[in-house]
GROMACS .gro file of C-alpha atoms in nm:
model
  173
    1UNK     CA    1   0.000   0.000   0.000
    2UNK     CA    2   0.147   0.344  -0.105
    3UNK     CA    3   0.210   0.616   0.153
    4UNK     CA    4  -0.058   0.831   0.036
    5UNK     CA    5  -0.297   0.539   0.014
    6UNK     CA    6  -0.196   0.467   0.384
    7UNK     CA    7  -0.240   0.859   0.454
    8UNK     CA    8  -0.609   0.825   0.348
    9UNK     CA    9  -0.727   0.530   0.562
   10UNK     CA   10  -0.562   0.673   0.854
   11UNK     CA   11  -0.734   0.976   0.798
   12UNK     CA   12  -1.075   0.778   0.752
   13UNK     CA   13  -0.974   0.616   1.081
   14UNK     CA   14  -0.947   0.935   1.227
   15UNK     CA   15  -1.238   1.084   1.142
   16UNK     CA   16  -1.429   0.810   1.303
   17UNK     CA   17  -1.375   0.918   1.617
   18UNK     CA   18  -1.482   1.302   1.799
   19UNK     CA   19  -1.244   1.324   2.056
   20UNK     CA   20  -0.846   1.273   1.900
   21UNK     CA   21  -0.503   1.261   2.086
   22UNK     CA   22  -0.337   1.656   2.089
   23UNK     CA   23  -0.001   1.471   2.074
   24UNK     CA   24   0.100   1.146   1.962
   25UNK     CA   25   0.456   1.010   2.048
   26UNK     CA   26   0.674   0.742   1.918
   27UNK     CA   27   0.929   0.539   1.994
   28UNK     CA   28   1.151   0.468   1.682
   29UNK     CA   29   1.346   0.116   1.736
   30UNK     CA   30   1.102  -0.155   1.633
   31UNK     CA   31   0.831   0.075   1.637
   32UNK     CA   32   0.849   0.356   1.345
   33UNK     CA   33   1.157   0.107   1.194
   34UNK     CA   34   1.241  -0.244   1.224
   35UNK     CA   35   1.599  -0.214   1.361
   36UNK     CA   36   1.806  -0.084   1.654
   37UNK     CA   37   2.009   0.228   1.549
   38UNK     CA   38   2.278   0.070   1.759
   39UNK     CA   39   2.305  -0.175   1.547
   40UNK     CA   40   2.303   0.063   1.224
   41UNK     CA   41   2.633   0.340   1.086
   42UNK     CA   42   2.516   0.681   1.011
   43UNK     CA   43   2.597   0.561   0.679
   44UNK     CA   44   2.296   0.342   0.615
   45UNK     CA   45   1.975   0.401   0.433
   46UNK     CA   46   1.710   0.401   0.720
   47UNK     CA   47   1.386   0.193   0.604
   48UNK     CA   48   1.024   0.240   0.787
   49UNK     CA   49   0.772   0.014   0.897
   50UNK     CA   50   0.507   0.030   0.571
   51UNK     CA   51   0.247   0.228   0.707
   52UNK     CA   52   0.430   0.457   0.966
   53UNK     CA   53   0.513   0.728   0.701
   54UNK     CA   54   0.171   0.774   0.608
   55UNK     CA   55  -0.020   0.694   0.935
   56UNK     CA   56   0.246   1.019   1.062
   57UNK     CA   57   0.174   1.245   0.724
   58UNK     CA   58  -0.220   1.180   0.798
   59UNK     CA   59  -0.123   1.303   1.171
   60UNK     CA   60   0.032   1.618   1.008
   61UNK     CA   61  -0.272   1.683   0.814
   62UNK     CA   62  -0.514   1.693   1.062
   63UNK     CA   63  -0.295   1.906   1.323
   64UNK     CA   64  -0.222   1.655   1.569
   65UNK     CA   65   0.088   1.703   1.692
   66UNK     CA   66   0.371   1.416   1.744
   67UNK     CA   67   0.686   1.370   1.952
   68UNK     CA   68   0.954   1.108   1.991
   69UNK     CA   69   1.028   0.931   2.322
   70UNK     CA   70   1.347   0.694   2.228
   71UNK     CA   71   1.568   0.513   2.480
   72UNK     CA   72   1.828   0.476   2.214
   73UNK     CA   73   2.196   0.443   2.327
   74UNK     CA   74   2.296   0.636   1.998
   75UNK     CA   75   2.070   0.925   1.929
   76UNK     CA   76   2.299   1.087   1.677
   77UNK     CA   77   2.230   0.791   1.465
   78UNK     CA   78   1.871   0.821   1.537
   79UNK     CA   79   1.880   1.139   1.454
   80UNK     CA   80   2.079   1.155   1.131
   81UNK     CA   81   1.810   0.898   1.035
   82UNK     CA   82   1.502   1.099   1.104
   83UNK     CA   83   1.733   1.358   0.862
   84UNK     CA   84   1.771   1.086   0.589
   85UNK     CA   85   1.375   1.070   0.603
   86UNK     CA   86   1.312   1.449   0.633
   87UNK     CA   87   1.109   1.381   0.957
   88UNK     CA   88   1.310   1.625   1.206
   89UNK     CA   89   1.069   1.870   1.161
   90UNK     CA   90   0.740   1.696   1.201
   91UNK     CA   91   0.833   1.696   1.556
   92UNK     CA   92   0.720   1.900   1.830
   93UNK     CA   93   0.969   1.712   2.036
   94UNK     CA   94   1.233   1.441   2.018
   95UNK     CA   95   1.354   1.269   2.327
   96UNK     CA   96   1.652   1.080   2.210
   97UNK     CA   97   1.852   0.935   2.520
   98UNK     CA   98   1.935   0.614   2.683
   99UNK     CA   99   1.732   0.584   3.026
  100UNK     CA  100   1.683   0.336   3.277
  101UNK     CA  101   1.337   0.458   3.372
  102UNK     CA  102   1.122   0.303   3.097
  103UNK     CA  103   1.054   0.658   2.922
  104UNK     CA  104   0.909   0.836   3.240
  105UNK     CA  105   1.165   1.090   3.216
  106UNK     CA  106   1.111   1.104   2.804
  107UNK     CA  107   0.703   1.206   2.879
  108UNK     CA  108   0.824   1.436   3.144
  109UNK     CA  109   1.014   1.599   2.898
  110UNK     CA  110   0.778   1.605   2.655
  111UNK     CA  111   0.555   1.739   2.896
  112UNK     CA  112   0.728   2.053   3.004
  113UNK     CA  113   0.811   2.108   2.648
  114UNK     CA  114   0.497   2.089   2.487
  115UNK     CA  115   0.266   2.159   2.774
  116UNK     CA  116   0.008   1.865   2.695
  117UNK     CA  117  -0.114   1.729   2.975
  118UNK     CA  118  -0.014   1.295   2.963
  119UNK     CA  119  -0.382   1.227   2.962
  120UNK     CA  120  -0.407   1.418   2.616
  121UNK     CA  121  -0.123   1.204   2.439
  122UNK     CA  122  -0.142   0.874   2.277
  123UNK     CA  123   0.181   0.662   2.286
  124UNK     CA  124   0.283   0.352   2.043
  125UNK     CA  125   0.599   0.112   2.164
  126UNK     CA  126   0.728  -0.203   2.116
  127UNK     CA  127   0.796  -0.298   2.501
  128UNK     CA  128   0.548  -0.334   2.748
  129UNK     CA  129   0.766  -0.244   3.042
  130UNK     CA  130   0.787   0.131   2.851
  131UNK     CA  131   0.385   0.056   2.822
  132UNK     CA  132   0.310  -0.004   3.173
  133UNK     CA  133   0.522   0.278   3.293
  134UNK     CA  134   0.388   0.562   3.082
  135UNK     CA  135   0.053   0.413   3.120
  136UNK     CA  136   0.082   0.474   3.465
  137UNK     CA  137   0.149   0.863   3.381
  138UNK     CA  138  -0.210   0.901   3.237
  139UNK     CA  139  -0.091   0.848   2.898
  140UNK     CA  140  -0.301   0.598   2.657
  141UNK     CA  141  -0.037   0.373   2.547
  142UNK     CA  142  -0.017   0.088   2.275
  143UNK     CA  143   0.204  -0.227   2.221
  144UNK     CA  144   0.312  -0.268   1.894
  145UNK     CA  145   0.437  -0.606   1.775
  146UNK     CA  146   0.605  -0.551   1.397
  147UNK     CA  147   0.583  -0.199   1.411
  148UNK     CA  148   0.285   0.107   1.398
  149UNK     CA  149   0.030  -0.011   1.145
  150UNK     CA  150  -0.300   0.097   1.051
  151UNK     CA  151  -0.491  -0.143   1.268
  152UNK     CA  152  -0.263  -0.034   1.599
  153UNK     CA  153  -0.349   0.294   1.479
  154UNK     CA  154  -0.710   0.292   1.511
  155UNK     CA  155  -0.691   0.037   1.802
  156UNK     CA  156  -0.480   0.355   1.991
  157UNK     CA  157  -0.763   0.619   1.890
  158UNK     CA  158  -1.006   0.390   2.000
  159UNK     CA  159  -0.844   0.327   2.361
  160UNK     CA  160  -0.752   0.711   2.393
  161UNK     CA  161  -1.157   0.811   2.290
  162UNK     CA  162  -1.249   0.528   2.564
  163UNK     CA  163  -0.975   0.679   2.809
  164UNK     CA  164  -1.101   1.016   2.773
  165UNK     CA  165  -1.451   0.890   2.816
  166UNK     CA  166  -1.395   0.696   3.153
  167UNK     CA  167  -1.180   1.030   3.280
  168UNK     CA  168  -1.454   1.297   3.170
  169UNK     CA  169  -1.719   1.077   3.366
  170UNK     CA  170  -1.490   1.078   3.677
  171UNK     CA  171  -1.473   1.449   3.641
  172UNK     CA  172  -1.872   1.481   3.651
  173UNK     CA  173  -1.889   1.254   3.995
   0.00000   0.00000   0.00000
């Protein structure tokens, strides 16, 4: 499926839902690509999962704004990378750095950059300890197995409009 193909489902997806994410973060390794930039020279061609590009450009279009949250041990790789695929600037924020505390200190990061509060942001990773942690923030997080696809995608929007639900009925109590 072509990016723009991919673009227009996930904005289909998208519209089938009234209340949407107002950021949505990433991790990159095995999540937006299917490799550790560890494991990769700056001299490589990076290579995305098939439907991230357009899944992010459909992001883009509606206004939704996205971040990175990466544990990587080499974030100038990661970063010459998101060069390679002209992605640095679709970024509000990129939190590149190798941590120990499964991303909680990426999302407060984010955070204090952006200003979002962690129950507005939608998160897609491919380990559940990262999961379970930012979960535990507020943020609606998803566990990708081979990498953000369409069907994660809407199966995200779906658990952030139920999320939102369950917290705007707590506020009424």
């Amino acid at each position: 499926m072509s990016d723009e193909r991919v673009k227009a489902e996930a904005l289909q997806i998208l519209g089938l839902f009234q209340v949407l994410p107002r950021l949505v973060v990433f991790d990159l390794d095995y999540t937006l690509w299917p490799f550790y930039c560890e494991c990769r020279s700056k001299r490589d061609s990076p290579s995305l999962f098939r439907h991230a590009r357009g899944i992010m450009y459909a992001l883009k279009e509606k206004g939704i704004d996205m971040a990175i949250a990466s544990r990587s041990p080499t974030p100038d790789i990661a970063k010459v990378f998101l060069d390679k695929l002209e992605f640095q600037s679709m970024f509000v924020a990129q939190e590149i750095f190798s941590s120990w505390t499964h991303k909680t200190e990426h999302f407060q990061k984010i955070q204090r950059k952006t200003g979002i509060p962690y129950k507005s942001m939608l998160f897609f990773d491919d380990e559940n300890r990262n999961i379970e942690a930012v979960s535990k923030m507020g943020v609606t997080s998803v566990l990708v197995e081979n990498g953000v696809n369409l069907d994660m995608f809407k199966l995200g929007l779906s658990n952030f409009a139920t999320n939102c639900a369950a917290s705007s009925r707590k506020d009424d109590e």
